[in-house]
Amino acid sequence: MSRKLHARRIEGIDKNTCVEFSQLAADYKAVNLGQGFPDFSPPHFIQEAFCKALNGGFSKHQYTRAFGHPNLVKILAKFFSRIVGREIDPMEDILVSVGAYQALFCTFQALIDEGDEVIIVEPFFDCYQPVVMMAGGTAIYVPLKPREGCGPVLSSADWVLSPEELASKFSPRTKAIVINTPNNPLGKVYQQEELQMIADLCIKHDVICISDEVYEWLTYDGTKHVKIASLPGMWEHTVTLGDLCLASLFSSACLNVGWAMGPGHILKHLKTVHQNSVYHCATAAQEAVAVGFQREYDVFGSEESYFHQLPIQLHEKRLRLADCLKSVGLKPVLPQGGYFMIADISNLNVDLTDPSTKDAPYDYRFVKWLIKEKGLATIPVSAFYSPEHKHEFQKYIRFCFVKEDSTLQAAEDILRQWSDSK
Ligand SMILES: Cc1ncc(COP(=O)(O)O)c(CNOCC(=O)O)c1O
């Protein structure tokens, strides 16, 4: 066929970093600290709930309510009403989606029009730019930067937004701002005063805040996760996105149940996109997650809670990886939350003359070299920046530490052998 096949809306977004580097890791059978998923099983109670749902009769194998399985939306509303501090209507204020990815897609397709501007805080989960573009929007970027004069940047808490620079990005065309807390890849957990700064601008300019909180239960060292929707006046301005199976909850990406939560007058538009695209999420998976969520509601705040246990388990892995990276000359930025840790690689002098990557940013070339020559997979952090800011942040790579200890040990062995051989 001679005529152009693909639509303009997908021009230039065909490449995906996770897809590219996960394939390279598989091709080279590398130890994979790249893509963010656990390499251990979910807790028994969620596995049992999933098996019970699958054996729960024909209704669990057929369509359930399009906008969310009644058992699930009811427990979600009950659970988060307590956290947000307001009565959440399970039937109006929640949309269950196929992972948070689909919730993101529905949100942008429903709310962003040609010419609308969307402020994206960098570094950002790399799908934000494509979903803004597919909706016809224009991405406006504002980077988190290491705080001036803080000395060596040891923590994600040291990466902050400039109030002046952020305020300057709002214009009459600004429709939404996207934040992600805890952040992927940096691990920053926005504190109340930072969220209040964003909230004040959203209310002043009548802008919607899209708050991606898939890692909300994974915070460390006593760091508290604050939902921007819980701040005064922000419920009406916020779409909160969550994930019921990835990091935050049950460490089971395969269940792939996410959600969007917010006021019914906004959520009704996301539901329009949902019912005209995916329409429905797996009933048995939703039932299993509802059972898991009910359990967590009953034990919330106690030592039996998985939300309590998982961060403790991951805290040790996080410190172990940071120690290893420091011992071989990398400079890790300790994350306040989430699945990932970035490390500054500027101290490492590696011959990156591979002609196949000569025009790529330094971290891309380094990551490919690390996979091909050392058998260790990570992700280049410049992939989480806009074209205009990539060059400023091409000396960092991202590690996922939500892995079995044996996997982390294998990665450490590779790094230490390399370090000893230098
Ligand atoms: C911030 C954020 N939002 C949304 C999502 C999507 O969540 P879900 O898997 O529920 O669709 C993810 C998924 N994980 O990313 C994998 C990686 O960076 O290696 C995410 O990190």
Short mmCIF file of C-alpha atoms and ligand atoms in Angstrom, two decimals:
data_model
loop_
_atom_site.label_atom_id
_atom_site.label_comp_id
_atom_site.label_asym_id
_atom_site.label_seq_id
_atom_site.Cartn_x
_atom_site.Cartn_y
_atom_site.Cartn_z
CA MET A 1 0.00 0.00 0.00
CA SER A 2 1.57 3.38 -0.96
CA ARG A 3 -0.46 5.64 1.40
CA LYS A 4 0.84 6.37 4.92
CA LEU A 5 -0.47 3.71 7.27
CA HIS A 6 0.02 5.03 10.78
CA ALA A 7 -1.75 8.00 12.34
CA ARG A 8 0.13 11.21 13.19
CA ARG A 9 -0.73 10.73 16.87
CA ILE A 10 1.81 7.89 17.17
CA GLU A 11 4.64 9.59 15.29
CA GLY A 12 7.95 9.29 17.16
CA ILE A 13 6.67 7.22 20.10
CA ASP A 14 7.36 3.77 18.69
CA LYS A 15 10.42 3.20 20.89
CA ASN A 16 9.98 2.13 24.52
CA THR A 17 12.98 1.95 26.84
CA CYS A 18 11.68 -0.91 28.97
CA VAL A 19 10.81 -2.97 25.91
CA GLU A 20 14.20 -2.30 24.30
CA PHE A 21 16.37 -3.03 27.33
CA SER A 22 14.30 -5.95 28.62
CA GLN A 23 14.78 -7.62 25.24
CA LEU A 24 18.53 -6.91 25.29
CA ALA A 25 18.74 -8.31 28.85
CA ALA A 26 16.96 -11.47 27.67
CA ASP A 27 19.14 -11.76 24.56
CA TYR A 28 22.29 -11.64 26.70
CA LYS A 29 20.80 -13.61 29.63
CA ALA A 30 21.79 -10.72 31.88
CA VAL A 31 21.02 -10.43 35.59
CA ASN A 32 18.01 -8.14 35.32
CA LEU A 33 17.86 -5.16 37.66
CA GLY A 34 16.28 -3.23 34.83
CA GLN A 35 12.50 -3.48 34.43
CA GLY A 36 10.52 -2.89 37.59
CA PHE A 37 8.89 -6.12 38.63
CA PRO A 38 9.53 -8.47 41.56
CA ASP A 39 11.20 -11.81 40.77
CA PHE A 40 9.47 -13.37 43.79
CA SER A 41 5.91 -14.63 44.22
CA PRO A 42 3.06 -12.61 45.69
CA PRO A 43 1.93 -13.38 49.25
CA HIS A 44 0.06 -16.66 49.77
CA PHE A 45 -3.21 -14.93 50.71
CA ILE A 46 -3.45 -13.27 47.28
CA GLN A 47 -2.47 -16.46 45.46
CA GLU A 48 -5.13 -18.37 47.39
CA ALA A 49 -7.71 -15.66 46.71
CA PHE A 50 -6.91 -15.81 42.98
CA CYS A 51 -7.24 -19.63 42.91
CA LYS A 52 -10.51 -19.43 44.85
CA ALA A 53 -11.84 -16.82 42.43
CA LEU A 54 -10.89 -18.94 39.43
CA ASN A 55 -12.78 -21.86 40.98
CA GLY A 56 -15.63 -19.61 42.11
CA GLY A 57 -18.16 -20.59 39.47
CA PHE A 58 -19.11 -19.26 36.06
CA SER A 59 -19.71 -15.67 37.18
CA LYS A 60 -15.98 -15.20 37.93
CA HIS A 61 -15.22 -16.15 34.33
CA GLN A 62 -17.68 -13.73 32.77
CA TYR A 63 -17.98 -9.96 32.54
CA THR A 64 -18.54 -8.13 35.79
CA ARG A 65 -19.49 -4.44 36.18
CA ALA A 66 -17.61 -2.50 33.48
CA PHE A 67 -16.28 0.27 35.78
CA GLY A 68 -15.15 -2.12 38.48
CA HIS A 69 -16.22 -5.35 40.18
CA PRO A 70 -18.70 -4.34 42.96
CA ASN A 71 -16.75 -6.19 45.68
CA LEU A 72 -13.59 -4.37 44.64
CA VAL A 73 -14.85 -0.81 44.24
CA LYS A 74 -16.69 -1.09 47.57
CA ILE A 75 -13.59 -2.11 49.53
CA LEU A 76 -11.45 0.45 47.67
CA ALA A 77 -13.92 3.22 48.58
CA LYS A 78 -14.03 2.08 52.21
CA PHE A 79 -10.25 1.82 52.42
CA PHE A 80 -9.39 5.15 50.84
CA SER A 81 -12.22 7.14 52.47
CA ARG A 82 -10.31 6.54 55.69
CA ILE A 83 -7.05 7.78 54.11
CA VAL A 84 -8.34 10.72 52.06
CA GLY A 85 -10.63 11.84 54.87
CA ARG A 86 -13.83 12.03 52.86
CA GLU A 87 -16.63 9.68 51.82
CA ILE A 88 -15.69 8.13 48.47
CA ASP A 89 -18.60 6.83 46.37
CA PRO A 90 -17.64 3.36 45.04
CA MET A 91 -19.94 3.67 42.05
CA GLU A 92 -19.09 7.27 41.04
CA ASP A 93 -15.55 8.02 42.21
CA ILE A 94 -13.61 4.90 41.18
CA LEU A 95 -12.73 3.30 37.84
CA VAL A 96 -10.94 -0.05 37.87
CA SER A 97 -8.49 -0.38 34.98
CA VAL A 98 -6.12 -2.90 33.42
CA GLY A 99 -3.15 -1.74 35.39
CA ALA A 100 -2.27 1.88 36.02
CA TYR A 101 -1.18 2.08 32.40
CA GLN A 102 -4.79 1.92 31.26
CA ALA A 103 -5.87 4.38 33.94
CA LEU A 104 -3.25 6.80 32.57
CA PHE A 105 -4.49 6.26 29.02
CA CYS A 106 -8.14 6.82 29.99
CA THR A 107 -7.23 9.94 31.96
CA PHE A 108 -5.38 11.67 29.13
CA GLN A 109 -7.77 10.56 26.40
CA ALA A 110 -10.71 11.80 28.49
CA LEU A 111 -9.31 15.13 29.66
CA ILE A 112 -6.70 16.40 27.18
CA ASP A 113 -7.58 18.06 23.89
CA GLU A 114 -5.52 19.30 20.95
CA GLY A 115 -3.56 22.35 22.15
CA ASP A 116 -3.90 21.62 25.86
CA GLU A 117 -0.64 21.83 27.79
CA VAL A 118 0.30 19.21 30.36
CA ILE A 119 3.09 19.92 32.83
CA ILE A 120 5.24 16.86 33.42
CA VAL A 121 7.69 16.84 36.32
CA GLU A 122 10.97 15.19 35.36
CA PRO A 123 12.24 12.52 35.74
CA PHE A 124 8.98 10.96 34.68
CA PHE A 125 7.64 7.49 34.08
CA ASP A 126 8.40 7.25 30.38
CA CYS A 127 4.84 6.59 29.20
CA TYR A 128 3.59 10.04 30.26
CA GLN A 129 4.94 11.84 27.18
CA PRO A 130 3.45 9.35 24.68
CA VAL A 131 0.02 9.37 26.35
CA VAL A 132 -0.03 13.18 26.33
CA MET A 133 0.96 13.18 22.67
CA MET A 134 -1.62 10.54 21.67
CA ALA A 135 -4.28 12.73 23.26
CA GLY A 136 -3.11 15.68 21.14
CA GLY A 137 -1.66 17.55 24.12
CA THR A 138 1.64 19.42 24.45
CA ALA A 139 4.04 18.33 27.19
CA ILE A 140 5.71 21.13 29.19
CA TYR A 141 8.59 19.88 31.31
CA VAL A 142 9.95 21.00 34.65
CA PRO A 143 12.85 19.03 36.18
CA LEU A 144 13.46 18.06 39.77
CA LYS A 145 17.06 19.11 40.44
CA PRO A 146 19.59 18.46 43.22
CA ARG A 147 19.12 21.16 45.86
CA GLU A 148 21.70 23.96 45.56
CA GLY A 149 24.64 23.66 47.94
CA CYS A 150 23.54 20.40 49.54
CA GLY A 151 26.92 18.81 48.94
CA PRO A 152 26.97 15.22 47.62
CA VAL A 153 23.44 14.29 46.54
CA LEU A 154 22.78 11.28 48.71
CA SER A 155 18.99 11.15 48.86
CA SER A 156 16.03 11.61 46.55
CA ALA A 157 14.82 14.16 49.11
CA ASP A 158 17.62 16.44 47.84
CA TRP A 159 15.97 16.65 44.42
CA VAL A 160 13.47 19.49 44.47
CA LEU A 161 11.30 21.65 42.24
CA SER A 162 12.10 25.33 41.88
CA PRO A 163 8.90 27.15 42.95
CA GLU A 164 9.64 29.94 40.48
CA GLU A 165 10.39 27.59 37.60
CA LEU A 166 7.27 25.51 38.33
CA ALA A 167 5.00 28.58 38.54
CA SER A 168 6.42 29.85 35.25
CA LYS A 169 5.21 26.72 33.43
CA PHE A 170 1.50 27.42 34.12
CA SER A 171 -0.30 29.25 31.32
CA PRO A 172 -3.92 29.74 30.18
CA ARG A 173 -3.38 26.60 28.05
CA THR A 174 -2.35 24.42 31.01
CA LYS A 175 -4.97 21.71 31.51
CA ALA A 176 -3.12 19.32 33.84
CA ILE A 177 0.06 18.59 35.76
CA VAL A 178 1.38 15.02 36.26
CA ILE A 179 3.20 14.08 39.44
CA ASN A 180 4.43 10.66 40.52
CA THR A 181 5.06 10.02 44.21
CA PRO A 182 6.95 7.87 45.14
CA ASN A 183 8.71 8.68 41.89
CA ASN A 184 9.96 6.31 39.22
CA PRO A 185 12.99 6.33 38.67
CA LEU A 186 14.24 8.71 41.39
CA GLY A 187 12.32 7.37 44.41
CA LYS A 188 11.42 10.88 45.60
CA VAL A 189 8.43 11.09 47.95
CA TYR A 190 6.92 14.58 47.80
CA GLN A 191 6.44 16.12 51.23
CA GLN A 192 3.39 18.05 52.36
CA GLU A 193 4.86 21.50 51.66
CA GLU A 194 5.92 20.50 48.13
CA LEU A 195 2.46 19.11 47.43
CA GLN A 196 0.88 22.25 48.88
CA MET A 197 2.95 24.36 46.44
CA ILE A 198 1.60 22.28 43.55
CA ALA A 199 -1.93 22.34 44.98
CA ASP A 200 -1.92 26.14 45.31
CA LEU A 201 -0.97 26.47 41.61
CA CYS A 202 -3.63 23.94 40.52
CA ILE A 203 -6.34 25.79 42.41
CA LYS A 204 -5.12 29.21 41.25
CA HIS A 205 -5.05 28.19 37.57
CA ASP A 206 -7.96 25.68 37.69
CA VAL A 207 -5.63 22.87 36.59
CA ILE A 208 -6.16 19.13 37.14
CA CYS A 209 -3.49 17.23 39.07
CA ILE A 210 -2.90 13.69 37.81
CA SER A 211 -1.16 11.99 40.71
CA ASP A 212 0.43 8.64 39.93
CA GLU A 213 0.75 6.84 43.27
CA VAL A 214 1.38 3.21 42.23
CA TYR A 215 4.19 2.88 44.81
CA GLU A 216 2.26 4.57 47.60
CA TRP A 217 2.84 1.83 50.16
CA LEU A 218 6.58 1.63 49.59
CA THR A 219 8.25 4.33 51.66
CA TYR A 220 11.35 3.92 53.83
CA ASP A 221 13.10 5.44 56.85
CA GLY A 222 9.83 6.73 58.27
CA THR A 223 8.99 8.77 55.15
CA LYS A 224 5.25 9.39 54.93
CA HIS A 225 3.29 9.25 51.65
CA VAL A 226 0.79 12.13 51.38
CA LYS A 227 -2.07 11.97 48.87
CA ILE A 228 -2.40 15.38 47.20
CA ALA A 229 -6.14 14.65 46.87
CA SER A 230 -6.34 14.86 50.67
CA LEU A 231 -5.15 18.50 50.78
CA PRO A 232 -7.83 21.21 51.23
CA GLY A 233 -9.64 21.92 47.95
CA MET A 234 -7.71 19.29 45.98
CA TRP A 235 -10.21 16.42 45.84
CA GLU A 236 -12.10 18.34 43.17
CA HIS A 237 -8.88 18.92 41.17
CA THR A 238 -7.22 15.51 41.38
CA VAL A 239 -7.25 12.18 39.58
CA THR A 240 -5.29 9.70 41.67
CA LEU A 241 -3.91 6.63 39.90
CA GLY A 242 -3.03 3.47 41.72
CA ASP A 243 -2.08 -0.09 41.19
CA LEU A 244 -3.38 -3.04 43.11
CA CYS A 245 -0.83 -5.55 42.18
CA LEU A 246 2.50 -4.04 41.41
CA ALA A 247 4.76 -2.63 44.08
CA SER A 248 2.21 -1.06 46.32
CA LEU A 249 0.07 -4.03 46.93
CA PHE A 250 0.55 -7.58 46.07
CA SER A 251 3.75 -7.78 44.02
CA SER A 252 1.90 -9.46 41.22
CA ALA A 253 2.08 -7.56 37.97
CA CYS A 254 0.23 -10.43 36.29
CA LEU A 255 -3.03 -9.64 38.12
CA ASN A 256 -2.69 -6.25 36.46
CA VAL A 257 -5.49 -4.40 38.21
CA GLY A 258 -5.14 -0.66 38.56
CA TRP A 259 -7.50 2.16 39.34
CA ALA A 260 -8.31 5.83 38.94
CA MET A 261 -9.98 7.65 41.82
CA GLY A 262 -11.46 11.15 41.93
CA PRO A 263 -14.65 13.19 41.89
CA GLY A 264 -17.48 11.66 39.87
CA HIS A 265 -17.73 14.69 37.56
CA ILE A 266 -14.18 13.92 36.34
CA LEU A 267 -14.29 10.12 36.56
CA LYS A 268 -17.39 9.96 34.36
CA HIS A 269 -15.23 11.07 31.42
CA LEU A 270 -12.58 8.43 32.10
CA LYS A 271 -15.40 5.87 32.16
CA THR A 272 -16.49 7.03 28.70
CA VAL A 273 -13.03 6.18 27.33
CA HIS A 274 -12.91 2.93 29.29
CA GLN A 275 -16.30 1.66 28.05
CA ASN A 276 -15.30 2.47 24.47
CA SER A 277 -11.90 0.79 24.65
CA VAL A 278 -10.95 -1.89 27.19
CA TYR A 279 -14.46 -1.98 28.74
CA HIS A 280 -13.68 -4.58 31.41
CA CYS A 281 -10.92 -6.01 33.61
CA ALA A 282 -10.57 -9.69 34.45
CA THR A 283 -13.30 -10.56 36.95
CA ALA A 284 -11.34 -13.24 38.80
CA ALA A 285 -8.34 -10.91 39.20
CA GLN A 286 -10.62 -8.17 40.57
CA GLU A 287 -12.27 -10.60 42.97
CA ALA A 288 -8.88 -11.78 44.22
CA VAL A 289 -7.71 -8.21 44.74
CA ALA A 290 -10.96 -7.36 46.55
CA VAL A 291 -10.34 -10.23 48.96
CA GLY A 292 -6.74 -9.10 49.42
CA PHE A 293 -7.79 -5.52 50.02
CA GLN A 294 -10.44 -6.56 52.57
CA ARG A 295 -7.74 -8.46 54.46
CA GLU A 296 -5.46 -5.43 54.40
CA TYR A 297 -8.33 -3.23 55.60
CA ASP A 298 -8.90 -5.57 58.55
CA VAL A 299 -5.22 -5.66 59.58
CA PHE A 300 -4.30 -2.12 58.50
CA GLY A 301 -1.54 -0.64 60.62
CA SER A 302 -0.66 -3.94 62.26
CA GLU A 303 2.41 -6.09 61.75
CA GLU A 304 0.26 -8.64 59.89
CA SER A 305 -0.37 -6.13 57.10
CA TYR A 306 1.41 -6.78 53.81
CA PHE A 307 1.56 -3.01 53.36
CA HIS A 308 3.60 -3.00 56.59
CA GLN A 309 5.72 -6.05 55.84
CA LEU A 310 6.77 -5.36 52.24
CA PRO A 311 8.51 -1.99 52.86
CA ILE A 312 10.46 -3.59 55.72
CA GLN A 313 11.53 -6.43 53.44
CA LEU A 314 12.53 -4.00 50.66
CA HIS A 315 14.29 -1.57 53.02
CA GLU A 316 17.06 -4.11 53.61
CA LYS A 317 17.44 -4.78 49.88
CA ARG A 318 17.64 -1.05 49.20
CA LEU A 319 20.45 -0.50 51.72
CA ARG A 320 22.30 -3.58 50.54
CA LEU A 321 22.30 -2.38 46.93
CA ALA A 322 23.35 1.15 47.92
CA ASP A 323 26.32 -0.22 49.89
CA CYS A 324 27.38 -2.40 46.96
CA LEU A 325 27.16 0.47 44.45
CA LYS A 326 29.24 2.75 46.69
CA SER A 327 31.87 0.04 47.13
CA VAL A 328 32.47 -0.12 43.36
CA GLY A 329 32.63 3.62 42.75
CA LEU A 330 29.06 4.48 41.81
CA LYS A 331 27.23 7.23 43.68
CA PRO A 332 23.71 5.98 44.57
CA VAL A 333 20.87 8.39 45.33
CA LEU A 334 19.06 6.69 48.22
CA PRO A 335 15.32 6.60 47.35
CA GLN A 336 12.74 7.68 49.96
CA GLY A 337 10.29 5.27 48.35
CA GLY A 338 9.37 3.05 45.43
CA TYR A 339 11.09 0.25 43.56
CA PHE A 340 14.14 1.95 42.12
CA MET A 341 17.49 3.54 42.90
CA ILE A 342 19.49 5.72 40.51
CA ALA A 343 23.27 5.97 40.66
CA ASP A 344 25.71 8.51 39.27
CA ILE A 345 28.18 6.73 36.93
CA SER A 346 30.35 9.74 36.13
CA ASN A 347 33.26 8.30 38.16
CA LEU A 348 33.48 5.25 35.92
CA ASN A 349 35.69 5.51 32.85
CA VAL A 350 34.53 2.93 30.37
CA ASP A 351 35.45 2.65 26.70
CA LEU A 352 32.08 3.22 25.04
CA THR A 353 33.24 3.34 21.45
CA ASP A 354 30.61 0.84 20.27
CA PRO A 355 29.74 2.35 16.86
CA SER A 356 26.15 1.14 17.15
CA THR A 357 25.50 3.58 20.01
CA LYS A 358 27.75 6.53 19.13
CA ASP A 359 24.91 9.07 18.87
CA ALA A 360 23.09 7.89 21.98
CA PRO A 361 23.30 9.58 25.39
CA TYR A 362 26.17 8.39 27.61
CA ASP A 363 23.92 6.35 29.96
CA TYR A 364 22.34 4.49 27.02
CA ARG A 365 25.78 3.54 25.79
CA PHE A 366 26.89 2.54 29.29
CA VAL A 367 23.79 0.39 29.93
CA LYS A 368 24.24 -1.45 26.64
CA TRP A 369 27.91 -2.02 27.45
CA LEU A 370 27.03 -3.28 30.98
CA ILE A 371 24.53 -5.78 29.52
CA LYS A 372 26.72 -6.98 26.65
CA GLU A 373 30.11 -7.03 28.40
CA LYS A 374 29.21 -7.68 32.06
CA GLY A 375 25.79 -9.38 31.91
CA LEU A 376 24.00 -6.90 34.19
CA ALA A 377 20.84 -5.07 33.07
CA THR A 378 19.82 -1.62 34.29
CA ILE A 379 17.91 1.28 32.67
CA PRO A 380 19.37 4.63 31.49
CA VAL A 381 17.87 7.53 33.45
CA SER A 382 17.99 9.95 30.52
CA ALA A 383 15.07 7.89 29.15
CA PHE A 384 12.96 9.53 31.88
CA TYR A 385 13.73 13.06 30.68
CA SER A 386 12.51 15.24 27.84
CA PRO A 387 14.66 15.78 24.75
CA GLU A 388 15.43 19.29 26.02
CA HIS A 389 16.77 18.05 29.40
CA LYS A 390 18.16 14.57 28.53
CA HIS A 391 21.71 15.86 28.10
CA GLU A 392 21.78 17.23 31.68
CA PHE A 393 20.91 13.86 33.18
CA GLN A 394 22.82 11.30 31.11
CA LYS A 395 25.23 10.24 33.85
CA TYR A 396 22.76 8.17 35.89
CA ILE A 397 21.46 4.60 35.58
CA ARG A 398 18.49 3.01 37.36
CA PHE A 399 18.51 -0.19 39.37
CA CYS A 400 15.42 -2.09 40.53
CA PHE A 401 16.08 -3.56 43.99
CA VAL A 402 12.77 -5.41 44.33
CA LYS A 403 14.44 -8.71 43.58
CA GLU A 404 15.28 -11.99 45.33
CA ASP A 405 18.45 -11.79 47.42
CA SER A 406 20.04 -14.31 45.06
CA THR A 407 19.45 -11.92 42.15
CA LEU A 408 20.94 -9.01 44.08
CA GLN A 409 23.89 -11.22 45.04
CA ALA A 410 24.48 -12.13 41.39
CA ALA A 411 24.47 -8.42 40.49
CA GLU A 412 26.87 -7.63 43.33
CA ASP A 413 29.24 -10.40 42.19
CA ILE A 414 29.32 -8.93 38.67
CA LEU A 415 29.98 -5.41 39.96
CA ARG A 416 32.65 -6.49 42.44
CA GLN A 417 34.46 -8.70 39.89
CA TRP A 418 34.47 -5.80 37.46
CA SER A 419 35.69 -3.40 40.12
CA ASP A 420 38.49 -5.75 41.21
CA SER A 421 39.60 -6.22 37.61
CA LYS A 422 39.98 -2.48 36.94
C1 LIG B 1 5.20 5.31 37.95
C2 LIG B 1 4.46 4.19 37.26
N1 LIG B 1 3.18 4.38 36.88
C3 LIG B 1 2.48 3.41 36.26
C4 LIG B 1 3.04 2.19 36.00
C5 LIG B 1 2.21 1.11 35.30
O1 LIG B 1 1.65 0.31 36.26
P1 LIG B 1 0.88 -1.02 35.86
O2 LIG B 1 1.94 -2.05 35.73
O3 LIG B 1 -0.08 -1.27 36.96
O4 LIG B 1 0.16 -0.74 34.56
C6 LIG B 1 4.36 1.93 36.39
C7 LIG B 1 4.92 0.56 36.08
N2 LIG B 1 6.15 0.28 36.26
O5 LIG B 1 7.17 0.68 35.50
C8 LIG B 1 8.03 -0.34 35.15
C9 LIG B 1 9.42 0.21 35.03
O6 LIG B 1 9.59 1.44 35.03
O7 LIG B 1 10.35 -0.62 34.92
C10 LIG B 1 5.08 2.95 37.03
O8 LIG B 1 6.37 2.76 37.41
#
